[in-house]
């Protein structure tokens, strides 16, 4: 099981691919952070935001996780508005 709660039905191929990549990062922590964000937001992202997401996904997991937790600063081309939204997105279940 991937953890995803969103079906890829109704998504174009690019969004399906990005949704999959968000849930299959290589570390469970990044799967949960990016996967949950993608579940909630992938259908509504603009083309510019999809490009930003593709750029974020090129960063390796340890560096990306360190940037999300505030332990590392990434280049400006990675840390745009979408990165800020990912970083601010709640990663824990609200019911817990």
Short mmCIF file of C-alpha atoms in Angstrom, two decimals:
data_model
loop_
_atom_site.label_atom_id
_atom_site.label_comp_id
_atom_site.label_asym_id
_atom_site.label_seq_id
_atom_site.Cartn_x
_atom_site.Cartn_y
_atom_site.Cartn_z
CA UNK A 1 0.00 0.00 0.00
CA UNK A 2 1.30 3.44 -0.89
CA UNK A 3 -0.59 5.45 1.67
CA UNK A 4 -2.39 7.51 -0.95
CA UNK A 5 -6.00 8.32 -0.31
CA UNK A 6 -6.55 9.83 -3.74
CA UNK A 7 -7.37 7.96 -6.91
CA UNK A 8 -5.52 8.99 -10.03
CA UNK A 9 -8.77 8.72 -12.00
CA UNK A 10 -9.53 11.97 -13.76
CA UNK A 11 -5.94 13.20 -13.68
CA UNK A 12 -3.93 13.82 -16.83
CA UNK A 13 -0.81 11.70 -17.37
CA UNK A 14 1.54 14.37 -16.02
CA UNK A 15 -0.38 14.67 -12.74
CA UNK A 16 -0.64 10.88 -12.43
CA UNK A 17 3.12 10.59 -12.83
CA UNK A 18 3.76 13.34 -10.27
CA UNK A 19 1.33 11.81 -7.78
CA UNK A 20 3.15 8.49 -8.10
CA UNK A 21 6.56 10.16 -7.68
CA UNK A 22 5.38 11.97 -4.56
CA UNK A 23 4.35 8.68 -2.94
CA UNK A 24 7.44 6.72 -4.07
CA UNK A 25 10.40 8.81 -2.95
CA UNK A 26 12.64 6.29 -1.27
CA UNK A 27 12.12 7.39 2.33
CA UNK A 28 8.85 6.98 4.16
CA UNK A 29 9.09 10.45 5.66
CA UNK A 30 9.20 12.10 2.25
CA UNK A 31 6.49 9.78 0.93
CA UNK A 32 4.20 11.05 3.67
CA UNK A 33 5.11 14.72 3.31
CA UNK A 34 4.95 14.94 -0.47
CA UNK A 35 2.32 12.25 -0.93
CA UNK A 36 -0.21 13.81 1.39
CA UNK A 37 0.37 17.22 -0.17
CA UNK A 38 -0.09 15.75 -3.65
CA UNK A 39 -3.23 13.88 -2.64
CA UNK A 40 -4.80 17.15 -1.55
CA UNK A 41 -3.44 19.55 -4.17
CA UNK A 42 -2.35 17.79 -7.38
CA UNK A 43 -5.62 18.27 -9.26
CA UNK A 44 -5.61 22.03 -8.67
CA UNK A 45 -1.98 22.90 -9.39
CA UNK A 46 -1.34 25.26 -12.29
CA UNK A 47 1.18 24.46 -15.03
CA UNK A 48 3.71 26.74 -13.34
CA UNK A 49 3.17 24.94 -10.03
CA UNK A 50 3.59 21.56 -11.72
CA UNK A 51 6.95 22.75 -13.03
CA UNK A 52 7.88 23.83 -9.48
CA UNK A 53 6.83 20.43 -8.14
CA UNK A 54 8.94 18.68 -10.76
CA UNK A 55 11.91 20.80 -9.65
CA UNK A 56 11.30 19.94 -5.99
CA UNK A 57 11.12 16.24 -6.84
CA UNK A 58 14.61 16.39 -8.36
CA UNK A 59 16.12 17.15 -4.94
CA UNK A 60 17.34 14.07 -3.07
CA UNK A 61 15.38 13.02 -0.01
CA UNK A 62 17.93 13.86 2.72
CA UNK A 63 18.41 17.41 1.41
CA UNK A 64 14.71 17.96 0.84
CA UNK A 65 13.78 16.66 4.28
CA UNK A 66 16.47 18.86 5.87
CA UNK A 67 15.08 21.89 4.02
CA UNK A 68 11.51 21.13 5.09
CA UNK A 69 12.56 20.77 8.73
CA UNK A 70 14.62 23.97 8.53
CA UNK A 71 18.03 22.33 8.86
CA UNK A 72 19.21 23.22 5.36
CA UNK A 73 18.72 25.98 2.84
CA UNK A 74 18.13 24.97 -0.77
CA UNK A 75 18.66 27.13 -3.87
CA UNK A 76 15.99 29.70 -4.67
CA UNK A 77 14.83 27.82 -7.78
CA UNK A 78 13.63 25.01 -5.48
CA UNK A 79 12.24 27.02 -2.59
CA UNK A 80 9.56 29.04 -4.30
CA UNK A 81 5.92 29.49 -3.37
CA UNK A 82 5.03 25.83 -3.91
CA UNK A 83 7.85 24.67 -1.64
CA UNK A 84 6.52 27.02 1.05
CA UNK A 85 3.07 25.44 0.66
CA UNK A 86 4.53 21.94 0.94
CA UNK A 87 6.53 22.96 4.00
CA UNK A 88 3.43 24.46 5.67
CA UNK A 89 1.12 21.56 4.78
CA UNK A 90 0.09 19.55 7.87
CA UNK A 91 1.80 16.17 7.77
CA UNK A 92 -0.06 14.58 10.66
CA UNK A 93 -3.60 13.32 10.58
CA UNK A 94 -5.88 15.95 12.03
CA UNK A 95 -7.81 13.29 13.96
CA UNK A 96 -4.79 12.21 16.00
#
